[in-house]
Amino acid sequence: MTSDDAWIGDAHPYLAPRAEGQKDAWSAEAATRGRKGSQRLLAVEEVSPPGPVQVFFGVGAGESVVVRRRVILLDDHPVELADSYYPAHIARGTLLAERGKIPGGAITLLATLGFLPEDEPLEDVAAAVATVSQCEGLNLPAGTPVLILTRFTRSSAGEPMEVSVMTMTRHLQYRQRKQAS
């Protein structure tokens, strides 16, 4: 990987509501490097949440959450699979629960609903060998390692509002923002 291929991400632009007409955070970040960042929505559905999502949201057995599944593209090539989960009581009746692009992105919509994200979300980073479906979605050969970043975000009032599970190829790297001293 050359230095031009190294991509060090910062979560904070992705947690900031966008101004009207402003590009989404991924498109804007890619554009600063002269690249094209986009995404393709794969599914929007109500599902039984995976364990960590269920615990974070405090969802009981048999309750569902809304998930938006996307493939993140760099110059039209898949570089990340992103599943973002929302409590059903927040998402139902909003664009979060509908198939289609959300102007300004989910964080912008959540902010208009009164859910401003906290300053420091909890993030868990793991490495794994990509599953068959991840290899298919990211056009990877079997046995390829991936980075899995799970971000748990609460509103500034402390209410759980989003869990994002991002499976990244080797072309993306992750860096937490430095804390102010």
Short mmCIF file of C-alpha atoms in Angstrom, two decimals:
data_model
loop_
_atom_site.label_atom_id
_atom_site.label_comp_id
_atom_site.label_asym_id
_atom_site.label_seq_id
_atom_site.Cartn_x
_atom_site.Cartn_y
_atom_site.Cartn_z
CA MET A 1 0.00 0.00 0.00
CA THR A 2 1.45 3.37 -0.97
CA SER A 3 1.06 6.49 1.13
CA ASP A 4 -1.59 7.66 -1.34
CA ASP A 5 -3.61 4.54 -0.54
CA ALA A 6 -3.35 4.95 3.24
CA TRP A 7 -6.59 6.36 4.57
CA ILE A 8 -6.75 7.42 8.19
CA GLY A 9 -10.29 8.19 9.29
CA ASP A 10 -11.60 10.43 12.06
CA ALA A 11 -15.07 9.66 13.42
CA HIS A 12 -16.07 13.19 14.33
CA PRO A 13 -17.03 14.50 10.88
CA TYR A 14 -19.35 11.49 10.62
CA LEU A 15 -21.10 12.43 13.87
CA ALA A 16 -21.69 16.08 12.96
CA PRO A 17 -24.99 17.12 11.37
CA ARG A 18 -24.47 18.51 7.88
CA ALA A 19 -25.61 21.93 6.75
CA GLU A 20 -28.26 22.09 4.02
CA GLY A 21 -26.69 21.38 0.64
CA GLN A 22 -23.45 20.16 2.20
CA LYS A 23 -22.01 16.84 0.95
CA ASP A 24 -22.20 13.83 3.24
CA ALA A 25 -19.06 13.27 5.32
CA TRP A 26 -17.71 10.38 3.23
CA SER A 27 -18.13 12.20 -0.10
CA ALA A 28 -16.51 15.30 1.37
CA GLU A 29 -13.57 13.36 2.82
CA ALA A 30 -12.94 11.51 -0.45
CA ALA A 31 -13.18 14.76 -2.43
CA THR A 32 -10.38 16.33 -0.35
CA ARG A 33 -8.15 13.57 -1.78
CA GLY A 34 -9.41 14.02 -5.33
CA ARG A 35 -11.43 10.82 -5.11
CA LYS A 36 -15.13 9.98 -5.37
CA GLY A 37 -16.84 8.69 -2.23
CA SER A 38 -20.35 7.29 -2.50
CA GLN A 39 -22.55 4.58 -1.07
CA ARG A 40 -25.21 2.17 -2.20
CA LEU A 41 -28.13 1.28 0.03
CA LEU A 42 -28.58 -2.48 0.19
CA ALA A 43 -31.53 -2.80 2.59
CA VAL A 44 -33.65 -1.04 5.19
CA GLU A 45 -35.51 -3.41 7.46
CA GLU A 46 -36.72 -4.15 10.96
CA VAL A 47 -34.69 -6.98 12.46
CA SER A 48 -34.02 -8.76 15.70
CA PRO A 49 -30.81 -7.02 16.81
CA PRO A 50 -27.49 -8.78 17.32
CA GLY A 51 -26.47 -9.15 20.99
CA PRO A 52 -24.36 -6.00 21.47
CA VAL A 53 -27.02 -3.84 19.76
CA GLN A 54 -29.78 -5.40 21.86
CA VAL A 55 -27.87 -4.71 25.08
CA PHE A 56 -26.91 -1.13 24.14
CA PHE A 57 -30.47 -0.20 23.14
CA GLY A 58 -32.02 -2.09 26.06
CA VAL A 59 -34.25 -3.99 23.63
CA GLY A 60 -36.18 -6.92 25.04
CA ALA A 61 -36.45 -10.37 23.51
CA GLY A 62 -38.71 -10.30 20.47
CA GLU A 63 -38.37 -6.54 19.96
CA SER A 64 -36.95 -5.25 16.70
CA VAL A 65 -34.73 -2.39 15.60
CA VAL A 66 -34.32 -0.68 12.24
CA VAL A 67 -31.13 -1.39 10.28
CA ARG A 68 -29.84 0.43 7.20
CA ARG A 69 -27.32 -1.74 5.31
CA ARG A 70 -24.96 -0.01 2.89
CA VAL A 71 -21.86 -0.65 0.85
CA ILE A 72 -19.43 2.26 0.94
CA LEU A 73 -17.65 2.96 -2.34
CA LEU A 74 -14.41 4.72 -3.20
CA ASP A 75 -14.14 5.54 -6.89
CA ASP A 76 -17.01 3.08 -7.43
CA HIS A 77 -15.14 0.22 -5.71
CA PRO A 78 -16.44 -1.29 -2.43
CA VAL A 79 -14.23 -0.50 0.57
CA GLU A 80 -16.63 -0.92 3.49
CA LEU A 81 -19.86 -2.60 4.51
CA ALA A 82 -21.83 -0.49 6.98
CA ASP A 83 -24.85 -1.58 9.00
CA SER A 84 -26.41 1.20 11.11
CA TYR A 85 -29.00 0.23 13.70
CA TYR A 86 -31.61 2.54 15.28
CA PRO A 87 -34.15 1.98 18.05
CA ALA A 88 -37.53 1.35 16.42
CA HIS A 89 -39.23 4.02 18.57
CA ILE A 90 -36.87 6.61 17.05
CA ALA A 91 -36.76 5.32 13.46
CA ARG A 92 -40.36 4.32 12.72
CA GLY A 93 -42.24 6.93 10.72
CA THR A 94 -39.02 8.68 9.63
CA LEU A 95 -36.70 8.41 6.64
CA LEU A 96 -34.51 6.12 8.76
CA ALA A 97 -37.09 3.37 8.23
CA GLU A 98 -37.60 4.03 4.52
CA ARG A 99 -35.56 2.79 1.61
CA GLY A 100 -33.89 5.82 0.09
CA LYS A 101 -31.23 8.42 0.57
CA ILE A 102 -31.49 10.65 3.63
CA PRO A 103 -30.56 14.26 2.76
CA GLY A 104 -27.54 15.13 4.91
CA GLY A 105 -27.35 11.57 6.25
CA ALA A 106 -28.79 9.81 9.27
CA ILE A 107 -26.98 11.96 11.85
CA THR A 108 -28.45 15.11 10.30
CA LEU A 109 -31.94 13.59 10.42
CA LEU A 110 -31.45 12.44 14.02
CA ALA A 111 -30.37 15.98 14.96
CA THR A 112 -33.57 17.41 13.44
CA LEU A 113 -35.49 14.90 15.60
CA GLY A 114 -33.72 16.25 18.71
CA PHE A 115 -31.02 13.57 18.98
CA LEU A 116 -27.69 15.36 18.84
CA PRO A 117 -24.80 12.88 19.15
CA GLU A 118 -22.56 12.90 22.20
CA ASP A 119 -18.99 14.11 21.81
CA GLU A 120 -17.24 10.79 22.46
CA PRO A 121 -19.02 7.62 21.31
CA LEU A 122 -17.85 4.21 22.49
CA GLU A 123 -15.95 2.43 19.75
CA ASP A 124 -14.79 -1.17 19.55
CA VAL A 125 -12.24 -2.23 16.95
CA ALA A 126 -11.54 -5.83 15.99
CA ALA A 127 -9.80 -7.69 13.19
CA ALA A 128 -11.16 -10.85 11.63
CA VAL A 129 -10.99 -12.96 8.53
CA ALA A 130 -13.79 -11.82 6.22
CA THR A 131 -16.85 -14.06 6.05
CA VAL A 132 -18.07 -15.40 2.74
CA SER A 133 -20.74 -12.68 2.50
CA GLN A 134 -18.21 -9.97 3.42
CA CYS A 135 -15.82 -11.26 0.72
CA GLU A 136 -18.67 -11.14 -1.79
CA GLY A 137 -19.79 -7.65 -0.74
CA LEU A 138 -16.27 -6.22 -0.79
CA ASN A 139 -14.93 -8.22 -3.77
CA LEU A 140 -12.23 -9.84 -1.62
CA PRO A 141 -10.56 -13.22 -2.00
CA ALA A 142 -11.31 -15.83 0.68
CA GLY A 143 -9.11 -15.53 3.75
CA THR A 144 -8.72 -11.74 3.54
CA PRO A 145 -8.48 -9.94 6.90
CA VAL A 146 -10.85 -7.04 7.60
CA LEU A 147 -11.16 -4.42 10.30
CA ILE A 148 -14.51 -4.25 12.09
CA LEU A 149 -15.34 -0.99 13.84
CA THR A 150 -18.46 -0.89 15.98
CA ARG A 151 -19.54 2.57 17.11
CA PHE A 152 -22.10 2.96 19.91
CA THR A 153 -23.55 6.48 19.92
CA ARG A 154 -25.77 8.10 22.53
CA SER A 155 -27.53 11.41 22.21
CA SER A 156 -26.17 14.36 24.17
CA ALA A 157 -29.03 13.58 26.62
CA GLY A 158 -27.62 10.07 27.11
CA GLU A 159 -30.19 8.09 25.08
CA PRO A 160 -28.82 5.28 22.87
CA MET A 161 -29.50 6.41 19.28
CA GLU A 162 -27.27 4.51 16.83
CA VAL A 163 -24.97 1.52 16.55
CA SER A 164 -22.89 1.29 13.39
CA VAL A 165 -20.97 -1.83 12.45
CA MET A 166 -18.43 -1.08 9.73
CA THR A 167 -16.40 -3.80 8.03
CA MET A 168 -13.42 -2.22 6.28
CA THR A 169 -10.89 -3.39 3.74
CA ARG A 170 -7.16 -2.91 4.21
CA HIS A 171 -7.30 0.34 2.25
CA LEU A 172 -8.92 2.12 5.16
CA GLN A 173 -7.28 2.72 8.50
CA TYR A 174 -8.82 4.15 11.62
CA ARG A 175 -7.62 6.77 14.10
CA GLN A 176 -9.40 8.13 17.15
CA ARG A 177 -9.34 11.88 17.60
CA LYS A 178 -6.79 13.09 20.13
CA GLN A 179 -8.31 14.31 23.37
CA ALA A 180 -7.67 17.95 24.30
CA SER A 181 -5.23 18.24 27.20
#
